[in-house]
Coordinates of C-alpha atoms and ligand atoms in Angstrom, one line a residue:
M1 CA -29.9 27.1 34.9
I2 CA -29.2 29.9 36.9
A3 CA -32.7 31.0 38.0
Y4 CA -34.1 33.9 37.2
G5 CA -35.7 33.9 40.3
R6 CA -35.7 32.1 43.7
Q7 CA -36.5 32.2 47.3
S8 CA -34.1 32.3 50.1
V9 CA -34.9 30.1 53.2
N10 CA -32.5 29.1 56.3
E11 CA -32.6 27.8 59.5
D12 CA -34.2 30.5 61.1
D13 CA -36.9 30.6 58.7
V14 CA -37.4 26.5 59.2
E15 CA -37.4 26.7 63.0
A16 CA -40.1 29.9 62.6
V17 CA -42.5 27.5 60.6
A18 CA -41.7 23.7 62.9
Q19 CA -42.4 25.9 65.9
V20 CA -46.3 27.3 64.4
L21 CA -46.5 23.3 63.6
R22 CA -46.6 21.9 67.0
G23 CA -48.1 25.0 68.6
D24 CA -52.0 25.4 69.0
W25 CA -53.1 27.7 66.2
L26 CA -52.3 26.5 62.6
T27 CA -54.5 29.2 61.9
T28 CA -56.6 32.7 62.9
G29 CA -54.1 32.6 65.4
P30 CA -51.2 34.9 66.6
T31 CA -48.4 34.6 64.1
V32 CA -50.7 35.6 61.5
T33 CA -51.6 39.0 63.8
A34 CA -47.9 39.5 65.1
F35 CA -47.4 39.3 61.4
E36 CA -49.6 41.7 60.5
H37 CA -48.7 44.2 62.5
A38 CA -45.1 43.6 61.8
L39 CA -46.3 44.5 58.2
E40 CA -47.6 47.8 59.8
A41 CA -44.7 49.1 61.1
L42 CA -42.8 48.4 58.0
T43 CA -45.2 50.0 55.9
G44 CA -46.8 53.1 58.0
A45 CA -50.1 51.4 57.2
T46 CA -52.9 52.1 59.4
R47 CA -54.4 48.5 59.2
C48 CA -52.8 45.4 57.1
V49 CA -54.4 42.2 56.4
S50 CA -53.3 39.0 55.4
A51 CA -53.9 36.6 52.3
T52 CA -53.2 33.7 50.7
S53 CA -52.2 35.1 47.8
G54 CA -51.2 38.3 45.8
T55 CA -54.3 37.7 43.4
A56 CA -56.4 37.3 46.5
A57 CA -55.2 41.1 48.4
L58 CA -55.8 42.6 45.0
H59 CA -59.4 40.9 45.1
I60 CA -59.6 41.9 48.7
A61 CA -58.6 45.7 48.0
Y62 CA -61.0 46.9 45.2
A63 CA -63.6 45.2 47.1
A64 CA -62.7 47.4 50.1
A65 CA -62.7 49.9 47.9
G66 CA -66.3 48.9 46.8
V67 CA -65.6 48.3 42.9
G68 CA -68.6 46.6 41.4
P69 CA -70.9 46.9 38.2
G70 CA -71.0 50.5 36.8
D71 CA -67.9 51.4 38.0
E72 CA -64.3 51.8 36.1
V73 CA -60.4 50.7 37.3
V74 CA -57.8 52.5 35.5
T75 CA -54.6 50.2 35.5
T76 CA -51.0 49.6 33.5
P77 CA -51.4 46.6 31.0
M78 CA -47.4 46.2 32.1
T79 CA -48.7 43.5 34.8
F80 CA -49.3 40.6 36.3
V81 CA -52.4 39.8 34.4
A82 CA -54.1 39.9 38.3
T83 CA -53.8 43.4 38.9
A84 CA -56.9 44.3 36.0
S85 CA -58.4 40.9 36.4
S86 CA -59.4 40.7 40.3
A87 CA -61.2 44.1 39.4
L88 CA -63.9 42.4 36.9
A89 CA -64.0 39.8 39.1
L90 CA -66.2 42.2 40.8
G91 CA -67.8 43.6 37.3
A92 CA -65.9 46.4 36.9
E93 CA -65.0 47.9 33.7
V94 CA -61.0 47.6 33.5
R95 CA -59.5 50.5 31.5
F96 CA -55.2 50.7 30.2
V97 CA -53.1 53.7 30.6
D98 CA -49.9 53.9 28.7
V99 CA -46.9 53.1 31.1
E100 CA -43.6 56.1 30.9
E101 CA -41.3 54.6 28.2
D102 CA -38.7 54.1 30.6
T103 CA -39.1 52.5 34.2
A104 CA -42.6 51.1 33.1
N105 CA -44.8 52.7 35.2
I106 CA -48.0 53.8 34.8
D107 CA -47.8 57.7 32.9
P108 CA -49.4 60.3 35.6
A109 CA -49.9 62.6 33.2
A110 CA -51.9 60.0 30.7
L111 CA -53.6 58.7 33.9
D112 CA -54.8 61.8 34.5
A113 CA -56.3 62.9 30.9
S114 CA -58.1 58.8 31.0
V115 CA -59.8 59.4 34.5
T116 CA -63.4 60.1 34.4
D117 CA -66.1 60.8 37.3
R118 CA -67.1 57.1 36.9
T119 CA -62.9 55.6 38.0
K120 CA -63.6 54.0 40.9
V121 CA -59.9 53.2 41.8
I122 CA -56.2 53.8 39.9
A123 CA -54.5 51.1 40.5
G124 CA -50.3 51.4 39.7
V125 CA -47.7 48.9 39.8
D126 CA -44.3 49.2 41.2
Y127 CA -43.2 47.6 38.3
A128 CA -39.8 46.2 38.9
G129 CA -39.9 47.4 42.9
H130 CA -39.6 51.2 41.2
P131 CA -42.2 53.0 42.8
I132 CA -45.0 54.9 40.6
E133 CA -45.7 58.4 41.0
I134 CA -47.5 58.6 44.0
D135 CA -48.0 62.1 44.6
T136 CA -48.8 62.8 41.5
I137 CA -51.7 60.0 40.6
N138 CA -52.9 60.7 44.3
E139 CA -54.0 64.3 43.5
T140 CA -55.4 62.7 40.1
A141 CA -57.2 60.4 42.2
R142 CA -58.3 62.9 44.6
R143 CA -59.7 65.1 41.8
V144 CA -62.4 62.6 40.3
G145 CA -62.8 61.0 44.1
A146 CA -61.1 57.8 43.1
L147 CA -58.7 55.9 45.5
V148 CA -55.7 54.0 44.4
V149 CA -54.5 51.1 44.6
E150 CA -50.7 50.6 44.6
D151 CA -49.9 46.9 43.6
A152 CA -46.8 46.6 45.5
A153 CA -46.0 42.5 44.9
H154 CA -42.5 43.5 43.8
S155 CA -41.7 46.7 45.9
I156 CA -42.1 45.8 49.6
G157 CA -39.3 47.7 51.3
S158 CA -39.0 50.2 48.5
T159 CA -39.3 54.2 49.2
Y160 CA -40.3 56.9 47.3
K161 CA -39.4 60.2 48.7
G162 CA -38.2 58.8 51.8
R163 CA -41.8 57.4 52.7
A164 CA -42.2 53.2 52.8
V165 CA -44.6 51.5 50.1
G166 CA -47.6 50.5 51.7
S167 CA -47.9 54.3 53.4
L168 CA -48.3 56.1 49.8
A169 CA -51.7 54.7 48.6
D170 CA -55.0 54.3 50.3
L171 CA -54.3 50.4 49.7
T172 CA -50.9 48.3 49.1
T173 CA -51.4 44.8 48.0
F174 CA -47.9 42.3 48.2
S175 CA -47.4 39.3 46.9
F176 CA -45.1 36.6 48.9
F177 CA -45.0 34.2 45.8
P178 CA -41.8 32.5 46.3
T179 CA -40.0 34.8 43.7
K180 CA -41.4 37.8 45.0
N181 CA -38.7 40.1 47.3
M182 CA -40.0 37.8 50.9
T183 CA -42.3 34.4 50.3
T184 CA -44.7 32.9 52.5
A185 CA -44.8 30.0 49.4
E186 CA -48.2 31.2 48.8
G187 CA -49.3 34.7 50.2
G188 CA -50.2 38.1 50.8
A189 CA -51.2 41.2 52.2
V190 CA -53.1 44.3 52.1
A191 CA -52.1 47.7 53.9
A192 CA -55.0 50.1 54.4
L193 CA -53.9 54.1 55.3
D194 CA -57.8 54.3 56.7
A195 CA -59.1 52.3 59.5
E196 CA -62.6 51.9 57.7
L197 CA -60.8 50.6 54.5
G198 CA -59.0 48.0 56.3
Q199 CA -61.7 47.0 58.4
R200 CA -64.0 46.1 54.9
A201 CA -60.5 44.3 54.0
H202 CA -60.4 42.3 56.8
E203 CA -64.1 40.9 56.5
F204 CA -64.0 40.6 52.9
H205 CA -61.2 37.9 53.2
F206 CA -62.8 36.3 56.6
I207 CA -66.2 35.4 54.8
G208 CA -67.5 38.9 55.4
L209 CA -68.1 37.7 59.2
V210 CA -68.8 40.9 61.5
R211 CA -68.0 40.0 65.4
D212 CA -68.4 43.8 66.8
R213 CA -71.6 43.7 69.0
D214 CA -72.3 47.6 68.1
R215 CA -72.9 47.1 64.7
M216 CA -74.8 43.6 65.1
R217 CA -78.5 43.6 64.0
Y218 CA -79.3 41.1 66.6
P219 CA -76.8 42.1 68.9
D220 CA -78.7 39.6 71.8
E221 CA -78.6 36.7 70.1
G222 CA -76.1 34.9 72.1
P223 CA -72.0 35.0 73.0
W224 CA -71.8 32.1 69.7
H225 CA -73.3 34.7 67.9
Q226 CA -71.7 36.3 64.1
E227 CA -73.3 37.9 61.5
V228 CA -72.7 38.5 57.8
H229 CA -73.8 41.8 56.3
E230 CA -71.9 41.1 53.2
Y231 CA -70.2 38.5 51.1
G232 CA -66.8 37.7 51.4
L233 CA -64.6 34.9 50.8
N234 CA -61.9 33.0 53.0
Y235 CA -58.5 34.1 52.0
R236 CA -56.8 33.5 55.3
L237 CA -53.3 33.4 55.5
P238 CA -52.5 30.2 58.4
D239 CA -50.3 31.1 61.2
V240 CA -47.4 28.1 59.7
L241 CA -47.1 30.6 56.5
A242 CA -47.3 33.7 58.9
A243 CA -44.6 32.5 60.7
L244 CA -42.3 32.3 57.4
G245 CA -43.8 36.0 56.5
L246 CA -43.1 36.6 59.8
S247 CA -39.1 35.3 60.0
Q248 CA -38.5 36.6 56.3
L249 CA -39.2 40.3 57.2
K250 CA -36.3 40.1 59.7
R251 CA -34.3 39.4 56.5
L252 CA -35.8 42.0 54.3
E253 CA -33.4 44.9 55.0
A254 CA -30.6 42.1 53.5
F255 CA -32.4 41.4 51.1
K256 CA -32.9 44.5 49.9
A257 CA -29.1 45.2 49.8
R258 CA -28.3 42.0 48.2
R259 CA -30.3 43.1 45.1
A260 CA -29.0 46.4 45.7
A261 CA -25.3 45.2 44.9
I262 CA -26.7 42.3 42.3
F263 CA -28.7 45.7 39.9
A264 CA -25.1 47.9 40.5
R265 CA -23.2 45.2 39.2
Y266 CA -25.5 44.5 36.0
Q267 CA -25.3 48.5 35.5
E268 CA -21.3 48.7 35.9
G269 CA -21.0 45.3 33.9
L270 CA -23.3 46.2 31.0
A271 CA -22.4 49.7 31.0
G272 CA -21.9 50.6 27.5
V273 CA -22.8 47.4 25.5
D274 CA -24.4 48.4 22.4
G275 CA -27.9 47.0 21.3
I276 CA -29.2 46.9 24.9
R277 CA -30.4 50.0 27.4
L278 CA -30.4 49.2 31.0
P279 CA -32.6 49.7 33.7
T280 CA -33.6 53.2 35.2
R281 CA -34.4 54.9 38.8
R282 CA -35.9 58.3 39.4
E283 CA -33.6 60.3 42.1
H284 CA -36.2 60.2 44.9
V285 CA -37.0 56.3 45.0
D286 CA -35.1 54.0 46.7
P287 CA -36.3 50.6 44.9
I288 CA -35.9 47.1 46.3
W289 CA -34.9 45.4 43.0
H290 CA -37.4 42.6 42.1
L291 CA -36.6 42.7 38.5
Y292 CA -33.5 43.2 36.2
P293 CA -35.7 44.3 33.0
L294 CA -32.9 45.0 30.2
R295 CA -33.8 45.9 27.0
V296 CA -32.5 43.9 23.9
L297 CA -32.5 46.9 21.1
G298 CA -33.4 45.6 17.5
G299 CA -35.7 43.4 17.7
R300 CA -33.2 40.6 18.9
R301 CA -35.2 39.8 22.2
R302 CA -36.4 36.5 21.2
E303 CA -32.6 35.4 20.2
V304 CA -31.3 37.0 22.9
F305 CA -34.0 35.2 25.5
D306 CA -33.0 31.7 23.4
S307 CA -29.1 31.6 23.4
M308 CA -29.5 33.0 27.4
R309 CA -31.6 30.0 28.2
A310 CA -29.1 27.7 26.1
A311 CA -26.2 29.6 28.0
G312 CA -28.1 27.6 31.7
V313 CA -28.9 31.4 32.2
G314 CA -32.5 31.4 33.3
V315 CA -34.3 34.9 31.7
Q316 CA -37.7 35.5 31.8
V317 CA -40.5 38.1 30.4
N318 CA -42.2 40.2 32.1
Y319 CA -45.3 41.2 30.7
L320 CA -47.2 40.9 27.8
P321 CA -49.1 43.3 27.5
V322 CA -52.5 42.5 29.9
Y323 CA -54.5 43.5 26.8
W324 CA -53.2 40.8 24.5
H325 CA -54.5 38.3 27.3
P326 CA -57.0 36.8 25.2
L327 CA -59.7 36.8 28.2
F328 CA -59.4 40.8 27.5
E329 CA -58.6 40.6 23.3
D330 CA -61.7 39.0 23.2
M331 CA -63.7 41.9 25.5
G332 CA -62.9 44.0 22.5
F333 CA -59.2 45.5 23.2
K334 CA -56.9 45.9 20.4
R335 CA -53.1 46.0 20.1
G336 CA -51.7 49.3 19.6
M337 CA -53.7 50.8 21.9
C338 CA -50.6 51.4 24.5
P339 CA -47.3 51.9 22.4
N340 CA -44.9 52.1 25.0
A341 CA -46.1 49.4 26.7
E342 CA -46.2 46.9 23.5
Q343 CA -42.5 48.5 22.7
F344 CA -41.5 48.0 26.5
Y345 CA -42.3 44.0 26.1
A346 CA -41.3 43.7 23.2
E347 CA -37.6 44.3 24.2
E348 CA -37.5 43.5 27.7
L349 CA -35.8 40.6 29.3
S350 CA -35.9 39.8 33.0
L351 CA -31.8 38.8 33.9
P352 CA -31.7 36.2 36.9
M353 CA -32.4 38.5 40.5
H354 CA -32.9 37.4 43.7
A355 CA -30.8 37.5 47.5
E356 CA -28.8 34.0 47.0
L357 CA -27.2 35.1 44.0
T358 CA -23.6 35.2 44.1
D359 CA -20.9 37.7 42.1
A360 CA -19.7 34.8 40.1
H361 CA -23.3 34.5 39.1
V362 CA -23.8 37.7 38.8
D363 CA -20.3 37.9 36.1
Q364 CA -21.6 34.5 34.6
V365 CA -25.2 36.5 33.4
I366 CA -22.8 39.4 32.1
D367 CA -20.8 37.7 30.3
A368 CA -24.1 36.0 28.7
V369 CA -25.4 38.9 27.8
R370 CA -22.2 40.5 26.4
A371 CA -21.8 37.2 24.1
A372 CA -25.4 37.1 23.0
V373 CA -25.4 40.4 21.9
G374 CA -22.5 40.6 20.2
G375 CA -22.5 38.1 18.3
Ligands
PLP1 C1 -47.2 38.2 41.3 C2 -47.6 39.5 41.2 C3 -49.3 39.4 41.4 C4 -50.1 38.3 42.3 O1 -49.8 37.5 43.0 P1 -49.4 36.3 43.4 O2 -49.4 36.0 45.1 O3 -49.0 35.3 42.3 O4 -51.3 36.2 43.4 C5 -49.9 40.3 41.1 N1 -49.5 41.7 40.8 C6 -47.6 41.6 40.4 C7 -47.5 43.1 39.6 C8 -47.5 40.5 40.6 O5 -46.0 40.2 40.1

């Protein structure tokens, strides 16, 4: 079976992890700091905070943004459930805005029409690695006094108008799950443009501990003293995994180039085939392609999915519209609410996409698609 997504771990990555295991700091040590600084250098963000997963990163970002009961988080249904469910964890209400019918990213015009003065956060997702229309979205957010969280689980290394993902929104979240563009096994990070938001993110992921003497209520308690002012969790990524992340970051450009070559090979090999539609890219973005989201037309997605799997090609579907999950359905969300997202879901089929696919694998996938839709 050709895997639809998987990690690329080489001997340098293994050695980097082994070195930390032999050292003094398994967690809360210098490799975590080095990884966070490397993420800052890559993204141009003021402060990066590493975390135990992309889901944790979203929870941290929403907490840093001050999301709570009575607030509204406006987001896209075309994402992994965590983008929306992490906001529920803080007691917020979630509102879904439909996606653009081609990129499957949140529609900036529909978004602008949907925000209210209760909107605390707008959460967009760079679906497949293609950045959201951030300039328009930031304008909408400013108009209503909301913050923007960019869920960049798919898009570390992408750029928008020449600017790096991580420097575009108030807060950006990453995931380092093995199928993503780079991995720490489990892991994630939050990038903040504003130092204060970054500090809030840091404290929430570190049990809420305050160690800055100037901010302490009881500064003269003693050198051992630390205080908790607001609720926090332990979402710390250990040094062992930060070492893998740091090593993988050095390979990110190579991963991006390989993914771009695979994307181009699919585009060329599938051009002109009837019954399918190929992914689009806006001129002003340079994505790292996390997914290759093919569209299967004519109600044949399931049939093509089954015959691809039978042919040994690990295809996947990304994603069930979030409000179709029983969690959201039971809250009263109804099918039909976001027609573009539902249509996209009905047609979408993610072809294998990862840095270790060979050209021969890609050609085998192309042949399997042609056989499946042609037959
Ligand atoms: C993978 C993913 C997440 C969650 O990341 P985990 O590291 O798996 O918790 C969140 N949002 C999107 C869009 C994702 O693809």
